[in-house]
Short mmCIF file of C-alpha atoms in Angstrom, two decimals:
data_model
loop_
_atom_site.label_atom_id
_atom_site.label_comp_id
_atom_site.label_asym_id
_atom_site.label_seq_id
_atom_site.Cartn_x
_atom_site.Cartn_y
_atom_site.Cartn_z
CA MET J 321 -31.27 -66.03 -67.31
CA SER J 322 -33.63 -65.43 -69.81
CA SER J 323 -33.23 -66.47 -73.40
CA PRO J 324 -30.94 -64.30 -75.82
CA PRO J 325 -32.15 -61.18 -76.36
CA SER J 326 -34.48 -60.12 -79.46
CA SER J 327 -34.70 -57.09 -81.06
CA SER J 328 -35.36 -55.09 -78.24
CA CYS J 329 -33.17 -54.65 -75.07
CA ALA J 330 -33.46 -58.12 -72.32
CA ALA J 331 -34.77 -57.35 -69.26
CA PRO J 332 -31.74 -58.28 -66.43
CA LEU J 333 -31.81 -60.69 -64.05
CA SER J 334 -32.87 -59.74 -60.42
CA SER J 335 -29.10 -58.97 -58.40
CA SER J 336 -30.95 -61.26 -55.55
CA LEU J 337 -30.93 -64.97 -58.04
CA ARG J 338 -27.51 -63.46 -59.03
CA THR J 339 -26.21 -63.42 -55.64
CA GLN J 340 -27.81 -66.59 -54.59
CA LEU J 341 -26.21 -68.68 -57.16
CA PHE J 342 -22.87 -66.78 -58.16
CA ASN J 343 -21.80 -65.01 -55.05
CA PRO J 344 -22.60 -66.73 -52.10
CA PHE J 345 -20.10 -65.26 -50.11
CA PRO J 346 -18.41 -61.46 -50.39
CA ASN J 347 -15.25 -60.80 -51.42
CA ARG J 348 -13.88 -63.60 -53.49
CA LEU J 349 -13.48 -63.91 -57.46
CA ILE J 350 -16.68 -62.91 -58.55
CA SER J 351 -17.51 -59.64 -58.72
CA SER J 352 -20.50 -57.89 -60.49
CA ALA J 353 -19.84 -55.35 -62.80
CA ARG J 354 -21.80 -52.88 -65.06
CA PHE J 355 -22.24 -54.05 -68.35
CA TYR J 356 -24.02 -52.51 -71.51
CA GLN J 357 -26.03 -53.89 -74.73
CA HIS J 358 -25.84 -52.49 -78.07
CA ARG J 359 -28.38 -52.53 -80.91
CA SER J 360 -28.54 -51.14 -84.40
CA SER J 361 -31.13 -49.13 -83.30
CA LYS J 362 -28.94 -47.52 -80.15
CA CYS J 363 -30.71 -49.06 -77.52
CA GLU J 364 -28.32 -48.91 -74.86
CA MET J 365 -29.06 -50.06 -71.67
CA SER J 366 -26.80 -50.07 -68.26
CA ARG J 367 -27.40 -53.46 -66.31
CA ARG J 368 -25.69 -55.68 -64.51
CA GLY J 369 -23.47 -58.57 -65.28
CA PHE J 370 -20.47 -60.86 -64.10
CA ALA J 371 -16.63 -59.53 -63.89
CA LEU J 372 -14.65 -62.56 -62.82
CA LYS J 373 -12.26 -61.21 -60.23
CA GLY J 374 -9.08 -62.41 -61.36
CA GLY J 375 -10.04 -63.27 -64.69
CA ILE J 376 -10.19 -60.83 -68.10
CA VAL J 377 -13.52 -62.36 -69.21
CA ALA J 378 -17.37 -61.65 -68.39
CA SER J 379 -20.81 -61.93 -69.67
CA GLY J 380 -22.78 -59.56 -71.73
CA VAL J 381 -21.59 -57.51 -74.93
CA SER J 382 -20.90 -54.28 -75.40
CA VAL J 383 -21.07 -50.63 -76.56
CA MET J 384 -17.80 -50.77 -78.06
CA GLY J 385 -17.66 -50.50 -82.05
CA SER J 386 -14.98 -51.96 -84.10
CA SER J 387 -11.93 -49.20 -83.55
CA LEU J 388 -9.25 -52.18 -82.19
CA ILE J 389 -5.99 -51.38 -83.44
CA THR J 390 -3.72 -54.25 -85.37
CA GLU J 391 -0.42 -52.79 -85.08
CA PRO J 392 2.06 -54.14 -82.37
CA ALA J 393 2.75 -50.98 -79.30
CA GLN J 394 5.38 -48.81 -81.17
CA GLY J 395 9.12 -49.88 -80.67
CA ILE J 396 8.27 -53.09 -79.09
CA GLU J 397 8.90 -56.54 -79.93
CA ARG J 398 5.42 -58.93 -80.12
CA LEU J 399 5.35 -62.35 -79.86
CA LYS J 400 3.35 -63.81 -83.05
CA PHE J 401 0.12 -64.98 -82.96
CA LYS J 402 0.12 -68.58 -84.05
CA PRO J 403 -3.35 -69.75 -84.83
CA ASP J 404 -2.48 -73.36 -84.21
CA GLY J 405 -0.27 -72.63 -81.58
CA TYR J 406 3.45 -73.04 -80.69
CA ASN J 407 3.99 -76.32 -78.30
CA PHE J 408 2.42 -79.27 -76.79
CA TRP J 409 3.11 -81.83 -73.95
CA THR J 410 0.68 -84.58 -73.18
CA TRP J 411 -0.31 -83.93 -69.67
CA ARG J 412 -2.66 -86.58 -68.28
CA GLY J 413 -3.97 -87.67 -71.15
CA HIS J 414 -4.69 -83.39 -72.31
CA ARG J 415 -2.68 -81.65 -74.89
CA ILE J 416 -0.79 -78.64 -72.96
CA HIS J 417 -0.16 -75.50 -74.98
CA TYR J 418 3.02 -73.95 -74.09
CA VAL J 419 5.40 -71.12 -75.53
CA VAL J 420 9.02 -71.09 -75.08
CA GLN J 421 12.04 -68.70 -76.40
CA GLY J 422 15.16 -67.73 -75.81
CA GLU J 423 18.54 -69.11 -73.35
CA GLY J 424 19.07 -68.90 -69.93
CA PHE J 425 17.67 -69.23 -66.36
CA PRO J 426 14.19 -70.38 -66.92
CA ILE J 427 11.06 -68.24 -66.52
CA VAL J 428 7.67 -69.51 -66.41
CA LEU J 429 5.21 -67.23 -67.06
CA ILE J 430 1.12 -68.41 -65.96
CA HIS J 431 -1.54 -66.29 -67.63
CA GLY J 432 -4.95 -65.18 -65.58
CA PHE J 433 -8.79 -66.60 -66.03
CA GLY J 434 -10.24 -66.52 -69.70
CA ALA J 435 -6.29 -65.82 -71.18
CA SER J 436 -3.45 -67.58 -72.64
CA ALA J 437 0.14 -67.78 -73.05
CA PHE J 438 -0.09 -65.07 -75.87
CA HIS J 439 -1.36 -62.94 -73.11
CA TRP J 440 2.61 -62.61 -72.81
CA ARG J 441 3.40 -61.30 -75.89
CA TYR J 442 4.84 -58.68 -75.05
CA ASN J 443 6.95 -59.89 -72.41
CA ILE J 444 8.02 -62.97 -74.17
CA PRO J 445 10.57 -61.88 -76.83
CA GLU J 446 12.11 -58.94 -73.93
CA LEU J 447 12.95 -61.39 -71.30
CA ALA J 448 14.43 -64.34 -74.13
CA LYS J 449 17.04 -61.86 -74.61
CA LYS J 450 18.29 -62.85 -71.04
CA TYR J 451 16.44 -65.81 -69.90
CA LYS J 452 14.68 -68.98 -71.15
CA VAL J 453 11.22 -67.88 -71.15
CA TYR J 454 8.45 -70.46 -70.63
CA ALA J 455 4.37 -69.34 -70.98
CA ILE J 456 1.92 -72.16 -70.59
CA ASP J 457 -1.85 -72.62 -71.33
CA LEU J 458 -3.69 -73.63 -67.89
CA LEU J 459 -5.71 -76.57 -68.70
CA GLY J 460 -9.12 -75.54 -69.63
CA PHE J 461 -7.86 -72.41 -71.31
CA GLY J 462 -6.13 -70.92 -74.19
CA TRP J 463 -5.30 -73.88 -76.42
CA SER J 464 -4.96 -76.28 -73.78
CA ASP J 465 -7.68 -78.91 -73.85
CA LYS J 466 -10.57 -77.90 -72.75
CA ALA J 467 -10.84 -81.18 -70.35
CA LEU J 468 -14.45 -82.20 -68.43
CA ILE J 469 -12.76 -82.48 -65.06
CA GLU J 470 -13.74 -81.64 -61.71
CA TYR J 471 -11.65 -78.27 -62.10
CA ASP J 472 -9.47 -77.01 -58.79
CA ALA J 473 -6.72 -74.87 -57.78
CA MET J 474 -4.93 -78.02 -56.88
CA VAL J 475 -5.46 -79.96 -60.64
CA TRP J 476 -3.59 -76.18 -62.04
CA ARG J 477 -0.80 -76.47 -59.06
CA ASP J 478 -0.22 -80.00 -59.89
CA GLN J 479 -0.15 -79.23 -63.61
CA VAL J 480 2.87 -76.48 -63.24
CA VAL J 481 4.60 -78.47 -61.30
CA ASP J 482 4.31 -81.18 -63.59
CA PHE J 483 5.73 -78.65 -66.23
CA LEU J 484 8.48 -77.78 -63.72
CA LYS J 485 9.51 -81.23 -63.43
CA GLU J 486 9.42 -82.93 -66.91
CA ILE J 487 9.33 -79.87 -69.73
CA VAL J 488 12.07 -77.28 -67.52
CA LYS J 489 13.54 -80.02 -65.62
CA GLU J 490 15.82 -77.08 -63.73
CA PRO J 491 15.40 -74.40 -60.99
CA ALA J 492 12.79 -71.78 -62.62
CA VAL J 493 10.78 -68.67 -61.54
CA VAL J 494 7.42 -68.52 -61.68
CA VAL J 495 5.48 -65.90 -62.76
CA GLY J 496 1.09 -64.94 -63.04
CA ASN J 497 -1.18 -62.48 -63.36
CA SER J 498 -4.02 -62.74 -61.84
CA LEU J 499 -5.44 -66.77 -61.48
CA GLY J 500 -2.44 -67.31 -62.86
CA GLY J 501 -0.47 -65.39 -59.72
CA PHE J 502 -2.56 -67.88 -56.91
CA THR J 503 -1.37 -70.80 -59.32
CA ALA J 504 2.55 -69.66 -59.32
CA LEU J 505 2.39 -69.79 -55.24
CA VAL J 506 0.49 -72.60 -55.03
CA ALA J 507 2.83 -74.37 -57.13
CA ALA J 508 5.86 -72.67 -55.51
CA ALA J 509 4.89 -73.60 -51.70
CA GLY J 510 4.40 -77.80 -53.44
CA LEU J 511 7.94 -77.46 -55.49
CA PRO J 512 10.41 -75.45 -53.32
CA GLU J 513 13.30 -77.20 -54.41
CA GLN J 514 12.78 -75.55 -58.25
CA VAL J 515 11.54 -72.81 -57.47
CA VAL J 516 13.98 -69.97 -56.51
CA GLY J 517 11.28 -66.99 -56.87
CA VAL J 518 7.97 -65.74 -57.31
CA ALA J 519 6.69 -62.78 -59.67
CA LEU J 520 2.90 -62.08 -58.77
CA LEU J 521 0.98 -59.48 -61.17
CA ASN J 522 -2.39 -58.43 -59.37
CA SER J 523 -2.76 -61.90 -58.04
CA ALA J 524 -6.08 -63.43 -57.11
CA GLY J 525 -6.79 -65.26 -53.92
CA GLN J 526 -8.15 -63.85 -50.70
CA PHE J 527 -6.82 -64.18 -47.24
CA GLY J 528 -8.80 -66.18 -45.06
CA ASN J 529 -11.29 -65.05 -42.22
CA ALA J 530 -10.08 -66.50 -38.81
CA ASN J 531 -14.02 -65.52 -37.62
CA SER J 532 -15.80 -67.09 -40.19
CA LYS J 533 -17.08 -70.61 -39.72
CA SER J 534 -18.17 -73.66 -42.14
CA ASN J 535 -22.04 -73.12 -42.72
CA GLU J 536 -21.77 -76.42 -44.02
CA SER J 537 -24.91 -79.39 -42.73
CA GLU J 538 -26.28 -82.21 -44.52
CA GLU J 539 -28.56 -82.65 -47.13
CA THR J 540 -32.20 -83.33 -46.58
CA ILE J 541 -34.34 -85.47 -48.81
CA LEU J 542 -36.04 -82.51 -50.09
CA GLN J 543 -32.76 -80.67 -50.82
CA LYS J 544 -30.59 -83.45 -52.41
CA LEU J 545 -33.63 -84.90 -54.69
CA ILE J 546 -35.41 -81.68 -56.09
CA VAL J 547 -33.81 -78.09 -54.83
CA LYS J 548 -30.50 -79.60 -55.76
CA PRO J 549 -31.35 -80.64 -59.07
CA LEU J 550 -33.45 -77.28 -60.27
CA LYS J 551 -31.20 -75.06 -58.77
CA GLU J 552 -28.27 -76.82 -61.06
CA ILE J 553 -30.73 -76.67 -63.73
CA PHE J 554 -31.22 -72.69 -63.55
CA GLN J 555 -27.51 -72.50 -63.71
CA ARG J 556 -27.20 -74.36 -66.74
CA ILE J 557 -29.49 -72.06 -68.55
CA VAL J 558 -28.14 -69.27 -66.75
CA LEU J 559 -24.18 -69.64 -67.70
CA GLY J 560 -25.01 -71.33 -71.08
CA PHE J 561 -26.62 -67.16 -71.90
CA LEU J 562 -23.45 -65.99 -70.00
CA PHE J 563 -20.91 -67.98 -71.79
CA TRP J 564 -22.20 -67.22 -75.32
CA GLN J 565 -22.26 -63.36 -74.43
CA ALA J 566 -18.55 -63.36 -73.18
CA LYS J 567 -17.10 -65.08 -76.02
CA GLN J 568 -18.71 -62.42 -78.59
CA PRO J 569 -15.85 -60.22 -79.58
CA ALA J 570 -17.48 -56.59 -79.00
CA ARG J 571 -18.13 -57.87 -74.93
CA ILE J 572 -14.38 -59.53 -75.09
CA GLU J 573 -13.45 -55.40 -75.83
CA SER J 574 -15.91 -53.75 -73.71
CA VAL J 575 -14.19 -55.88 -70.63
CA LEU J 576 -10.79 -55.43 -71.72
CA LYS J 577 -11.30 -51.93 -71.91
CA SER J 578 -12.74 -51.90 -68.00
CA VAL J 579 -9.43 -53.19 -66.46
CA TYR J 580 -6.70 -51.58 -68.93
CA ILE J 581 -6.70 -48.03 -67.78
CA ASN J 582 -4.62 -47.27 -71.15
CA SER J 583 -6.66 -49.08 -73.93
CA SER J 584 -3.91 -48.57 -77.05
CA ASN J 585 -3.15 -52.59 -76.10
CA VAL J 586 -6.53 -53.82 -76.49
CA ASP J 587 -6.60 -54.87 -80.50
CA GLU J 588 -7.15 -57.71 -82.44
CA TYR J 589 -4.28 -60.00 -81.37
CA LEU J 590 -5.37 -60.12 -77.42
CA VAL J 591 -9.01 -60.44 -78.66
CA GLN J 592 -8.12 -63.50 -81.23
CA SER J 593 -6.73 -64.87 -78.64
CA ILE J 594 -9.47 -65.17 -76.39
CA ILE J 595 -12.44 -65.67 -78.51
CA ARG J 596 -10.26 -68.97 -80.58
CA PRO J 597 -10.33 -71.19 -77.45
CA ALA J 598 -13.90 -70.02 -76.38
CA ALA J 599 -15.33 -71.84 -79.68
CA ASP J 600 -14.02 -75.37 -79.00
CA PRO J 601 -17.20 -77.91 -78.71
CA ASN J 602 -15.93 -78.01 -74.74
CA ALA J 603 -15.29 -74.76 -74.03
CA GLY J 604 -18.91 -73.71 -72.67
CA GLU J 605 -18.76 -77.18 -70.15
CA VAL J 606 -16.01 -76.13 -68.99
CA TYR J 607 -17.02 -73.10 -68.00
CA TYR J 608 -20.27 -74.11 -66.06
CA ARG J 609 -18.08 -76.24 -63.90
CA LEU J 610 -15.68 -72.99 -63.26
CA MET J 611 -18.36 -70.81 -62.72
CA THR J 612 -19.89 -73.27 -60.47
CA ARG J 613 -18.08 -76.00 -58.84
CA PHE J 614 -14.38 -73.70 -58.76
CA MET J 615 -14.97 -70.24 -58.50
CA LEU J 616 -17.50 -70.90 -55.29
CA ASN J 617 -15.50 -73.37 -53.50
CA GLN J 618 -12.42 -71.19 -53.22
CA SER J 619 -12.43 -70.50 -49.48
CA LYS J 620 -10.53 -73.72 -48.56
CA TYR J 621 -7.22 -72.04 -50.53
CA THR J 622 -6.41 -68.34 -49.05
CA LEU J 623 -2.92 -66.31 -49.72
CA ASP J 624 -2.08 -66.68 -45.82
CA GLY J 625 -1.76 -70.10 -46.05
CA VAL J 626 -0.19 -71.04 -49.12
CA LEU J 627 2.66 -67.60 -48.07
CA SER J 628 3.15 -69.47 -45.50
CA GLU J 629 4.52 -72.73 -46.82
CA LEU J 630 6.62 -70.28 -49.36
CA SER J 631 10.01 -70.10 -49.09
CA CYS J 632 11.91 -68.17 -52.07
CA PRO J 633 11.68 -64.25 -52.78
CA LEU J 634 8.57 -62.31 -53.64
CA LEU J 635 7.64 -59.88 -56.17
CA LEU J 636 4.59 -58.03 -56.59
CA LEU J 637 4.32 -55.99 -59.87
CA TRP J 638 1.23 -54.30 -59.16
CA GLY J 639 -1.21 -52.14 -61.15
CA ASP J 640 -2.38 -49.91 -58.74
CA LEU J 641 -5.42 -48.83 -60.77
CA ASP J 642 -6.96 -52.12 -61.25
CA PRO J 643 -10.79 -51.78 -60.36
CA TRP J 644 -11.19 -55.78 -59.68
CA VAL J 645 -7.28 -56.37 -56.95
CA GLY J 646 -6.55 -52.51 -55.70
CA PRO J 647 -3.30 -51.98 -54.01
CA ALA J 648 -4.39 -52.76 -50.82
CA LYS J 649 -4.02 -56.85 -51.52
CA ALA J 650 -0.50 -56.05 -52.56
CA ASN J 651 -0.20 -54.11 -49.16
CA ARG J 652 -1.64 -56.71 -47.32
CA ILE J 653 0.85 -59.96 -49.13
CA LYS J 654 4.16 -57.91 -48.70
CA GLU J 655 3.08 -57.12 -44.92
CA PHE J 656 2.44 -60.66 -44.29
CA TYR J 657 5.42 -62.18 -46.10
CA PRO J 658 8.86 -60.37 -45.44
CA LYS J 659 10.51 -61.56 -48.40
CA THR J 660 8.57 -59.16 -50.44
CA SER J 661 9.36 -56.49 -52.73
CA LEU J 662 6.23 -54.50 -54.23
CA VAL J 663 6.88 -52.19 -57.45
CA ASN J 664 3.88 -50.08 -58.05
CA LEU J 665 2.44 -49.60 -61.91
CA LYS J 666 0.12 -46.86 -62.76
CA ALA J 667 -1.76 -49.71 -64.43
CA GLY J 668 -5.04 -51.81 -64.26
CA HIS J 669 -5.59 -55.65 -63.78
CA CYS J 670 -2.84 -56.74 -66.95
CA PRO J 671 -0.20 -54.43 -65.54
CA HIS J 672 2.39 -56.66 -68.12
CA ASP J 673 0.39 -56.28 -71.22
CA GLU J 674 -1.16 -52.28 -70.47
CA VAL J 675 2.94 -51.48 -69.91
CA PRO J 676 5.24 -53.82 -70.76
CA GLU J 677 8.17 -51.42 -70.88
CA LEU J 678 7.72 -51.02 -67.25
CA ALA J 679 6.47 -54.43 -66.24
CA ASN J 680 9.54 -55.77 -67.85
CA LYS J 681 11.83 -53.59 -66.74
CA ALA J 682 10.84 -54.21 -62.96
CA LEU J 683 10.93 -57.94 -63.61
CA LEU J 684 14.43 -57.64 -65.12
CA ASP J 685 16.06 -55.46 -62.34
CA TRP J 686 14.48 -57.80 -59.69
CA LEU J 687 15.70 -60.91 -61.44
CA SER J 688 19.09 -58.99 -61.71
CA GLY J 689 19.26 -59.23 -57.94
CA LEU J 690 18.78 -63.00 -57.42
CA THR J 691 21.26 -65.70 -57.45
CA LEU J 692 20.32 -67.71 -60.14
CA GLU J 693 22.28 -71.01 -61.50
CA ALA J 694 20.99 -72.64 -63.98
CA SER J 695 21.17 -76.45 -64.03
CA PRO J 696 22.80 -78.14 -66.73
CA GLN J 697 21.09 -81.23 -65.93
CA SER J 698 17.91 -82.45 -65.34
CA LEU J 699 16.72 -82.34 -61.14
#
């Protein structure tokens, strides 16, 4: 990646370099997306950037102006934004942020890549009228610690499983959007005695390819001592700049508007809930580790593998107009897993925030059909 742009439009990376560095296998969690650069001179150039399929943050800057809505959606109660967060739990030496509201049977909400518990701002108050609602920030995101660890899908699975055991302490339904959806699935598969239902909103994850073969081979001395270190240095330069661009307010607004078909809920609240965590001193390093060690090593975790271990009812709340995760995946999940209910919504990647009234109603209708009994005692 080139250095930060000057007063003129910077030249884009070649598509071949991007593909080799960040997308070695197709149809995984990373896809290219168009982004734009804005200058006071109105210099605008279409170019290729990175959007995280299964997330809401991407690199680049934007032509969007500061036309953000600051008032909540009309007639819908919204979770109060607290710059310092709500509640914290210590897990493996790390501070984990979570929100809890309401009384009744527990519902645990898990956000997507780049988001936080505040992304459930329009769902928590409504669901809390009938249920005890928890919304957790995954490690490395939101108001949780930006731990310098080796990130893996199983880290978040373990975090959610331990949260259910130590904080929720009774049977619960887990709900996840995007990356949070896949996390909800693996947590439910790992704790079947406590998770009695799962709801996925445009979940991340891919089905396995039975014809694919491992192409791993032993590293040569040249690869180990020269090629690999040079590749890591170049990746750090590229991803460092991408992260700098990704946390710019205009860029965040642009990406959100690209995945919200109705962008009326792309407002200052939402943008700030993404910007603030990115200011953490460790955020850049976490971004690098996620992109190079987690996002590019997903082939060993497949939807069919996890669904094969699932036993509880499954709800799919799917934004059919999602440019990243289309309805074909929802249909395939339903075909693969017999205990699936599917509700299609005219929305993008984040239906819970784009059309919260519809998402809340669909989720509440599904929950009302489950046999849910809150335990008076801890498990």
